[in-house]
Coordinates of C-alpha atoms and ligand atoms in Angstrom, one line a residue:
M1 CA -33.9 -0.7 13.5
S2 CA -37.6 -0.2 13.3
G3 CA -38.9 2.6 11.0
A4 CA -35.4 2.8 9.2
P5 CA -35.8 3.6 5.6
D6 CA -35.6 0.8 2.9
W7 CA -32.1 2.0 1.7
F8 CA -30.9 1.4 5.3
T9 CA -32.4 -1.9 5.9
R10 CA -31.2 -3.3 2.4
G11 CA -27.5 -2.0 2.9
I12 CA -26.8 -2.0 6.5
G13 CA -25.4 -5.5 6.4
H14 CA -23.0 -4.7 3.7
I15 CA -21.3 -1.7 5.3
W16 CA -18.0 -1.7 7.2
L17 CA -17.7 1.5 9.4
P18 CA -14.6 3.3 10.7
Y19 CA -13.1 2.6 14.0
T20 CA -16.2 0.4 15.0
Q21 CA -16.3 -3.1 16.3
M22 CA -19.0 -4.2 14.0
Q23 CA -20.2 -7.3 16.3
T24 CA -21.2 -5.0 19.4
A25 CA -21.5 -1.7 18.0
G26 CA -25.4 -0.5 17.8
D27 CA -26.8 0.7 14.5
P28 CA -25.5 3.9 13.0
L29 CA -28.2 6.8 12.4
P30 CA -29.5 7.1 9.0
V31 CA -29.2 10.8 7.8
A32 CA -31.6 12.2 5.4
R33 CA -30.1 15.7 4.9
T34 CA -28.0 18.5 6.8
Q35 CA -28.2 22.2 6.8
G36 CA -26.1 24.9 8.8
S37 CA -25.5 23.0 12.3
R38 CA -28.3 20.6 12.0
I39 CA -28.2 16.9 11.2
Y40 CA -31.7 15.4 10.0
L41 CA -32.2 12.2 10.6
A42 CA -34.5 9.7 8.5
D43 CA -36.9 9.2 11.1
G44 CA -37.6 13.0 11.6
R45 CA -35.6 13.8 14.4
E46 CA -33.0 16.6 14.2
L47 CA -29.9 16.8 15.9
I48 CA -27.4 19.8 16.8
D49 CA -24.0 19.1 15.4
G50 CA -21.2 19.3 17.8
I51 CA -18.5 18.0 15.6
A52 CA -18.9 19.7 12.1
S53 CA -18.3 16.3 10.5
W54 CA -14.7 15.7 11.8
W55 CA -14.0 19.4 11.9
T56 CA -14.6 20.1 8.2
A57 CA -17.8 22.0 7.9
C58 CA -16.5 25.2 9.2
H59 CA -19.1 27.2 7.5
G60 CA -21.9 25.0 8.4
Y61 CA -23.6 22.4 5.8
N62 CA -24.8 23.3 2.5
H63 CA -23.5 26.8 2.3
P64 CA -25.2 28.5 -0.6
H65 CA -22.0 30.2 -1.8
I66 CA -20.0 27.0 -1.8
R67 CA -23.1 25.0 -3.4
A68 CA -23.4 27.4 -6.1
A69 CA -19.4 27.3 -6.8
V70 CA -19.5 23.6 -6.8
L71 CA -22.6 23.5 -9.1
E72 CA -21.1 25.9 -11.5
Q73 CA -17.9 23.9 -11.8
L74 CA -20.1 20.5 -12.2
G75 CA -21.4 22.2 -15.5
L76 CA -17.9 23.0 -16.8
M77 CA -15.8 19.9 -15.7
P78 CA -16.3 17.8 -12.7
H79 CA -12.8 16.2 -13.3
V80 CA -9.7 16.1 -15.4
M81 CA -6.5 14.4 -14.8
F82 CA -3.9 16.7 -13.2
G83 CA -0.9 15.0 -15.3
G84 CA 0.1 17.3 -18.0
L85 CA -3.3 19.2 -17.5
V86 CA -3.9 22.2 -15.2
H87 CA -7.3 24.1 -14.7
E88 CA -8.3 27.5 -13.2
P89 CA -9.9 26.2 -9.9
A90 CA -6.6 24.5 -8.8
L91 CA -4.1 27.2 -10.0
D92 CA -6.4 29.8 -8.1
L93 CA -6.6 27.9 -5.0
A94 CA -2.7 27.1 -5.2
R95 CA -2.1 30.9 -5.7
R96 CA -4.7 31.8 -2.6
L97 CA -3.2 29.2 -0.3
A98 CA 0.2 30.6 -1.1
V99 CA -0.5 34.0 -0.3
L100 CA -2.8 33.3 2.8
L101 CA 0.1 30.9 4.5
P102 CA 3.4 32.4 6.0
A103 CA 5.6 34.0 3.1
G104 CA 7.9 31.2 1.9
L105 CA 5.3 28.6 1.3
T106 CA 4.8 28.8 -2.0
Q107 CA 4.9 25.5 -3.8
V108 CA 1.4 23.4 -3.6
F109 CA 0.9 19.8 -4.2
F110 CA -2.7 18.6 -4.3
C111 CA -4.2 15.4 -3.3
D112 CA -7.5 13.9 -2.1
S113 CA -7.3 13.5 1.8
G114 CA -5.4 14.3 5.0
S115 CA -3.6 11.2 5.4
V116 CA -2.2 11.3 1.8
A117 CA -1.2 14.9 2.2
V118 CA 1.0 13.8 5.1
E119 CA 2.3 10.8 3.1
V120 CA 3.4 13.4 0.5
A121 CA 5.0 15.6 3.1
M122 CA 7.0 12.6 4.5
K123 CA 7.9 11.5 0.9
M124 CA 8.8 15.2 0.2
A125 CA 11.1 15.1 3.3
V126 CA 12.9 11.7 2.7
Q127 CA 13.4 12.6 -1.0
F128 CA 14.8 16.0 -0.1
W129 CA 17.7 14.2 1.3
L130 CA 17.8 11.6 -1.2
N131 CA 18.1 14.1 -4.0
K132 CA 21.1 15.5 -2.4
G133 CA 22.8 12.2 -2.3
I134 CA 22.1 11.7 1.5
T135 CA 20.6 8.3 1.9
Q136 CA 20.7 7.7 5.8
R137 CA 18.3 10.6 6.7
S138 CA 14.9 8.8 6.3
R139 CA 13.4 8.9 9.6
F140 CA 11.1 11.3 11.7
V141 CA 10.7 12.6 15.1
A142 CA 7.0 12.8 16.0
F143 CA 5.0 13.5 19.1
K144 CA 3.3 11.7 21.9
G145 CA -0.6 12.5 21.7
G146 CA 0.0 13.2 17.9
Y147 CA -2.2 12.0 15.2
H148 CA -1.4 12.2 11.6
G149 CA -3.8 9.7 9.6
D150 CA -4.6 6.2 9.1
T151 CA -2.3 5.1 6.2
F152 CA 0.8 3.0 7.0
A153 CA 3.6 5.8 7.0
T154 CA 1.1 8.3 8.9
M155 CA 0.4 5.6 11.3
S156 CA 4.1 5.5 12.1
V157 CA 4.2 9.1 13.4
C158 CA 1.1 8.8 15.5
D159 CA 1.4 8.3 19.1
P160 CA 2.0 4.5 19.4
E161 CA 0.5 4.0 22.9
E162 CA -2.7 5.9 22.0
G163 CA -4.4 2.8 20.9
M164 CA -5.7 3.1 17.4
H165 CA -2.7 1.9 15.6
G166 CA -0.8 -0.2 18.4
L167 CA -1.8 -3.4 16.5
F168 CA 0.6 -2.5 13.7
A169 CA 3.8 -1.5 15.8
K170 CA 5.8 -4.4 14.4
V171 CA 5.0 -3.7 10.4
L172 CA 5.4 0.1 10.7
P173 CA 8.6 2.0 10.2
Q174 CA 10.3 2.7 13.4
Q175 CA 10.1 6.5 14.1
I176 CA 11.4 8.4 17.2
I177 CA 8.5 9.5 19.2
A178 CA 9.2 12.3 21.7
E179 CA 7.6 14.2 24.4
L180 CA 6.6 17.9 23.2
P181 CA 9.4 20.2 24.5
A182 CA 6.6 22.1 26.9
D183 CA 9.1 22.8 29.7
A184 CA 12.6 23.2 30.6
P185 CA 13.4 19.6 31.3
A186 CA 11.4 18.1 28.4
A187 CA 13.3 20.8 26.1
Q188 CA 16.6 19.6 27.3
A189 CA 15.6 16.1 26.7
F190 CA 14.3 16.8 23.3
N191 CA 17.6 18.6 22.4
A192 CA 19.6 15.6 23.6
L193 CA 17.2 13.2 21.6
L194 CA 18.1 15.2 18.5
E195 CA 21.7 15.2 19.1
R196 CA 21.7 11.4 19.2
H197 CA 19.6 10.9 16.1
A198 CA 20.1 13.9 13.7
Q199 CA 22.2 12.2 11.1
E200 CA 19.4 9.6 10.7
L201 CA 16.6 12.3 10.5
A202 CA 14.8 13.7 7.7
G203 CA 12.4 15.8 9.7
I204 CA 10.2 16.6 12.5
I205 CA 6.5 16.5 12.3
V206 CA 4.0 18.0 14.7
E207 CA 0.1 19.3 14.8
P208 CA 1.1 23.0 15.9
L209 CA -1.0 24.2 19.2
V210 CA -3.5 21.7 19.3
Q211 CA -2.9 17.8 19.0
G212 CA -6.6 17.0 17.5
A213 CA -7.4 13.5 17.3
G214 CA -5.1 12.3 20.0
G215 CA -7.3 14.0 22.7
M216 CA -7.3 17.8 21.9
L217 CA -4.2 18.5 23.7
F218 CA -3.1 22.2 23.8
H219 CA 0.5 23.5 23.8
D220 CA 2.2 27.0 23.9
A221 CA 3.6 28.8 20.7
E222 CA 6.8 28.4 22.5
V223 CA 6.8 24.7 22.0
L224 CA 6.9 25.6 18.0
R225 CA 9.5 28.0 18.3
H226 CA 11.6 25.7 20.2
L227 CA 11.2 23.0 17.4
R228 CA 12.0 25.5 14.6
A229 CA 15.2 26.4 16.3
A230 CA 16.1 22.8 16.9
A231 CA 15.2 21.8 13.2
D232 CA 17.4 24.6 12.1
R233 CA 20.3 23.6 14.3
H234 CA 20.4 20.3 12.7
G235 CA 19.3 21.2 9.3
L236 CA 16.0 19.1 9.5
L237 CA 12.8 20.0 7.8
L238 CA 9.8 20.9 10.1
I239 CA 6.6 19.6 9.1
F240 CA 3.4 21.4 10.7
D241 CA 0.2 19.1 10.2
E242 CA -2.5 21.8 10.2
I243 CA -5.0 19.4 8.8
F244 CA -7.0 19.9 12.1
T245 CA -5.8 23.2 13.1
G246 CA -5.8 25.0 9.7
F247 CA -8.6 27.6 8.6
G248 CA -9.3 29.2 11.7
R249 CA -10.0 26.2 14.2
T250 CA -7.6 27.4 16.9
G251 CA -8.6 31.3 16.4
T252 CA -6.1 32.5 13.8
M253 CA -6.4 31.3 10.1
F254 CA -3.3 29.0 10.7
A255 CA -1.9 27.9 14.1
C256 CA 1.7 28.7 12.8
E257 CA 0.7 32.3 12.7
A258 CA 0.2 32.4 16.3
A259 CA 3.4 31.2 16.9
D260 CA 5.1 33.2 14.0
V261 CA 6.9 30.2 13.0
T262 CA 7.2 29.1 9.3
P263 CA 7.6 25.4 8.7
D264 CA 9.2 24.0 5.8
I265 CA 6.2 21.9 4.8
I266 CA 2.5 22.3 5.7
T267 CA -0.4 19.7 5.3
L268 CA -3.8 20.9 4.9
S269 CA -7.3 19.0 4.5
K270 CA -10.3 18.8 6.6
A271 CA -11.9 22.3 6.4
L272 CA -10.0 23.1 3.1
T273 CA -13.3 22.6 1.1
G274 CA -15.7 23.7 4.0
G275 CA -16.6 20.2 4.2
T276 CA -17.8 19.7 1.0
M277 CA -15.6 17.1 -0.2
G278 CA -12.3 15.3 0.1
L279 CA -9.1 17.4 -0.9
G280 CA -5.7 17.8 0.6
A281 CA -2.7 20.1 -0.1
T282 CA 0.8 19.9 0.9
L283 CA 2.9 23.3 0.7
A284 CA 6.5 23.4 0.6
T285 CA 9.0 26.2 0.7
R286 CA 11.3 26.9 -2.4
K287 CA 14.1 25.5 -0.6
V288 CA 12.3 22.4 -0.5
F289 CA 11.0 22.5 -3.9
E290 CA 14.5 23.4 -5.4
A291 CA 15.9 20.1 -4.0
F292 CA 13.7 18.4 -6.7
L293 CA 14.8 20.7 -9.6
S294 CA 17.6 18.8 -11.6
D295 CA 18.4 17.0 -14.8
A296 CA 17.5 13.8 -13.3
P297 CA 14.0 12.4 -14.1
N298 CA 14.1 10.3 -10.9
H299 CA 14.7 13.6 -8.9
A300 CA 11.1 14.5 -9.4
L301 CA 8.4 14.2 -6.7
M302 CA 7.2 10.6 -7.3
H303 CA 3.5 11.1 -6.4
G304 CA 0.3 11.6 -8.4
P305 CA -3.0 10.6 -6.8
T306 CA -5.6 10.0 -9.8
F307 CA -8.0 12.5 -8.2
M308 CA -5.5 15.1 -7.1
A309 CA -6.9 18.7 -7.6
N310 CA -10.4 17.6 -8.5
P311 CA -11.8 20.6 -10.0
L312 CA -15.0 20.4 -8.0
A313 CA -13.1 20.3 -4.7
C314 CA -10.8 23.0 -5.8
A315 CA -14.0 25.1 -6.6
A316 CA -15.4 24.4 -3.1
A317 CA -12.3 25.4 -1.4
N318 CA -12.1 28.6 -3.4
A319 CA -15.7 29.4 -2.3
S320 CA -14.6 28.4 1.3
L321 CA -11.7 31.0 1.1
D322 CA -14.2 33.5 -0.3
L323 CA -16.4 33.1 2.7
F324 CA -13.2 33.5 5.0
E325 CA -12.7 36.8 3.4
S326 CA -16.4 38.2 3.2
E327 CA -17.8 36.9 6.5
P328 CA -16.4 37.6 10.0
R329 CA -15.2 34.0 10.8
L330 CA -12.4 34.5 13.1
A331 CA -14.5 37.1 15.1
Q332 CA -17.1 34.2 15.3
V333 CA -14.4 31.8 16.5
A334 CA -13.3 34.1 19.2
A335 CA -17.0 34.5 20.4
I336 CA -17.3 30.6 20.2
E337 CA -14.0 30.3 22.3
A338 CA -15.3 32.5 24.9
A339 CA -18.9 30.8 25.0
L340 CA -17.3 27.3 25.4
A341 CA -14.9 28.5 28.1
R342 CA -17.8 29.8 30.2
D343 CA -20.2 27.4 29.4
L344 CA -18.5 24.3 29.9
E345 CA -16.6 25.6 33.0
P346 CA -19.4 23.9 35.5
A347 CA -18.2 20.5 34.4
R348 CA -15.0 21.2 36.2
S349 CA -16.6 20.5 39.7
F350 CA -18.3 17.3 38.3
P351 CA -16.7 14.1 40.0
R352 CA -14.2 12.3 37.7
V353 CA -13.6 15.6 35.3
R354 CA -10.1 16.0 35.2
D355 CA -9.9 19.3 33.0
V356 CA -12.1 21.8 31.0
R357 CA -10.3 23.8 28.4
A358 CA -11.1 25.7 25.2
K359 CA -9.1 27.2 22.3
G360 CA -10.6 28.8 19.3
A361 CA -13.8 26.6 18.3
I362 CA -12.5 23.8 20.2
G363 CA -14.1 22.9 23.7
V364 CA -12.9 20.0 25.9
V365 CA -14.2 18.0 28.9
E366 CA -11.6 15.5 30.1
L367 CA -12.7 12.6 32.2
D368 CA -10.5 10.3 33.9
R369 CA -11.8 7.7 31.5
I370 CA -15.1 6.8 29.5
N371 CA -15.8 3.3 30.1
D372 CA -18.9 2.9 27.5
P373 CA -18.5 5.5 25.1
G374 CA -21.4 4.1 23.1
A375 CA -23.8 4.5 25.9
L376 CA -22.6 8.1 26.4
R377 CA -23.2 9.0 22.6
R378 CA -26.7 7.6 23.1
R379 CA -27.2 9.9 26.0
F380 CA -26.3 13.0 23.8
I381 CA -28.6 11.8 21.0
E382 CA -31.3 11.5 23.4
A383 CA -30.6 15.1 24.5
G384 CA -30.7 16.1 20.9
V385 CA -27.0 16.6 20.1
F386 CA -24.4 14.9 17.9
V387 CA -21.3 14.6 20.0
R388 CA -18.8 11.9 19.8
P389 CA -16.4 11.5 22.8
I390 CA -12.9 9.9 21.9
R391 CA -10.8 8.1 24.6
N392 CA -11.3 10.2 27.7
I393 CA -12.7 13.3 26.4
V394 CA -16.0 14.9 25.6
Y395 CA -15.3 17.8 23.1
L396 CA -17.1 20.4 20.9
T397 CA -15.9 21.4 17.6
P398 CA -19.0 23.3 16.0
A399 CA -19.2 25.1 12.8
F400 CA -18.1 28.7 13.1
T401 CA -21.6 29.7 11.8
I402 CA -23.6 28.1 14.6
G403 CA -26.0 30.3 16.1
E404 CA -25.9 31.3 19.9
E405 CA -29.0 29.4 20.7
D406 CA -27.6 26.1 19.0
L407 CA -24.2 26.6 20.8
N408 CA -26.1 27.1 24.2
R409 CA -28.1 23.7 23.6
L410 CA -24.9 22.1 22.5
T411 CA -23.0 23.1 25.9
G412 CA -26.3 22.6 27.9
A413 CA -26.6 19.0 26.5
V414 CA -22.8 18.4 27.4
I415 CA -23.3 19.9 31.0
S416 CA -26.6 18.0 31.9
V417 CA -25.6 14.6 30.2
L418 CA -21.9 14.9 32.0
E419 CA -23.5 15.8 35.5
Q420 CA -25.5 12.5 35.6
W421 CA -22.8 10.3 33.8
T422 CA -20.1 11.4 36.1
R423 CA -22.1 10.4 39.1
L424 CA -22.9 6.8 37.8
Ligands
LIG1 C1 -7.9 14.1 10.3 C2 -6.4 14.3 10.2 C3 -5.5 13.6 9.4 C4 -5.7 12.6 8.4 O1 -6.8 13.1 7.3 P1 -7.7 12.0 6.5 O2 -8.5 13.0 5.5 O3 -8.7 11.5 7.4 O4 -6.9 11.1 5.8 C5 -4.1 13.8 9.5 N1 -3.6 14.8 10.3 C6 -4.5 15.4 11.2 C7 -4.0 16.4 12.2 C8 -5.7 15.1 11.1 O5 -6.7 15.7 12.0

């Protein structure tokens, strides 16, 4: 890349990028800094950010309140191990999360990323049964369109057809992948499936209301009530993976609130620190927790990431929760939903557009397919926006603090780029 900074030219040959065919992919963009809803490139260009760094930066980048909290914590203690030691940022955060989430989800286990939070949830569910002396309940029901992470256990509960992990099918534990019970026939089929498999199942795992990485697929709250009832009928643990939907993204603080359903275990990450750094949390009900209380040392939860409950990350998360309390985030999300629904609507009439939809701060234009996503990404960059289509969808998940003008420019760029693209 001409005019690229020195650090770029010297280091680029050594880097291995995510989900990227390194032989054919063009160069990534060198970023110098970020602020609010803007990404500033090393060559001086600036992009309006449509993705909020994989849905994490819900208050925009570099929010002064989060920065101040992290800086203060940095002076006191950047890290201390969480084995046998605890600290104020983690205990404050645990208490605040327990208060925010539906009553009953009171026990918090911290880790360092979303995938690990899901690994811990799955391990909790399996060990819940093992600790009761029940050894055959070790499998999960998960759903088509679902995404729960890139580590081995989490890959096994992702949609196997959706491409990202298909290569590993033979080495993954075999889970049961079902259709979401979104209508009467699917609900019947789901009930029948559980009847057949209940005795070998530890639990059910689902992304409530919106399946994110699988294609921003929306479903009704009724689906979650059906899952809760089905789980209760068979004594299964219900796991909500709110790593994407948590912290306001779908319009309520957590998606489970909209359905008025309390899962047995919930996973959080992504926007937990307001996009500042990696942190994950797995919360469980007292019922789950109590299955781990006994005289037997090996009934303890056998997990402990080195950087779990990192104090800097917990300080960032506490500051992010302050902002949800002191600033009108959910009202901003509602305004973004209205703007996305209105301003993406014109795409519905473009050839090859299959659907246009919005929920909370998520806007989606679904195409029949996107043959050359790299070329489409480049068009967006030329239009001054950072948008990263996945599979057959172009989506926007901006920061909740994005200004009206920037949001206008984002939706305007999506419409004008797609208007030309869909005619090709
Ligand atoms: C991103 C995501 C994960 C994985 O989180 P990582 O931090 O990338 O490991 C898991 N579940 C859902 C729903 C996600 O969106």
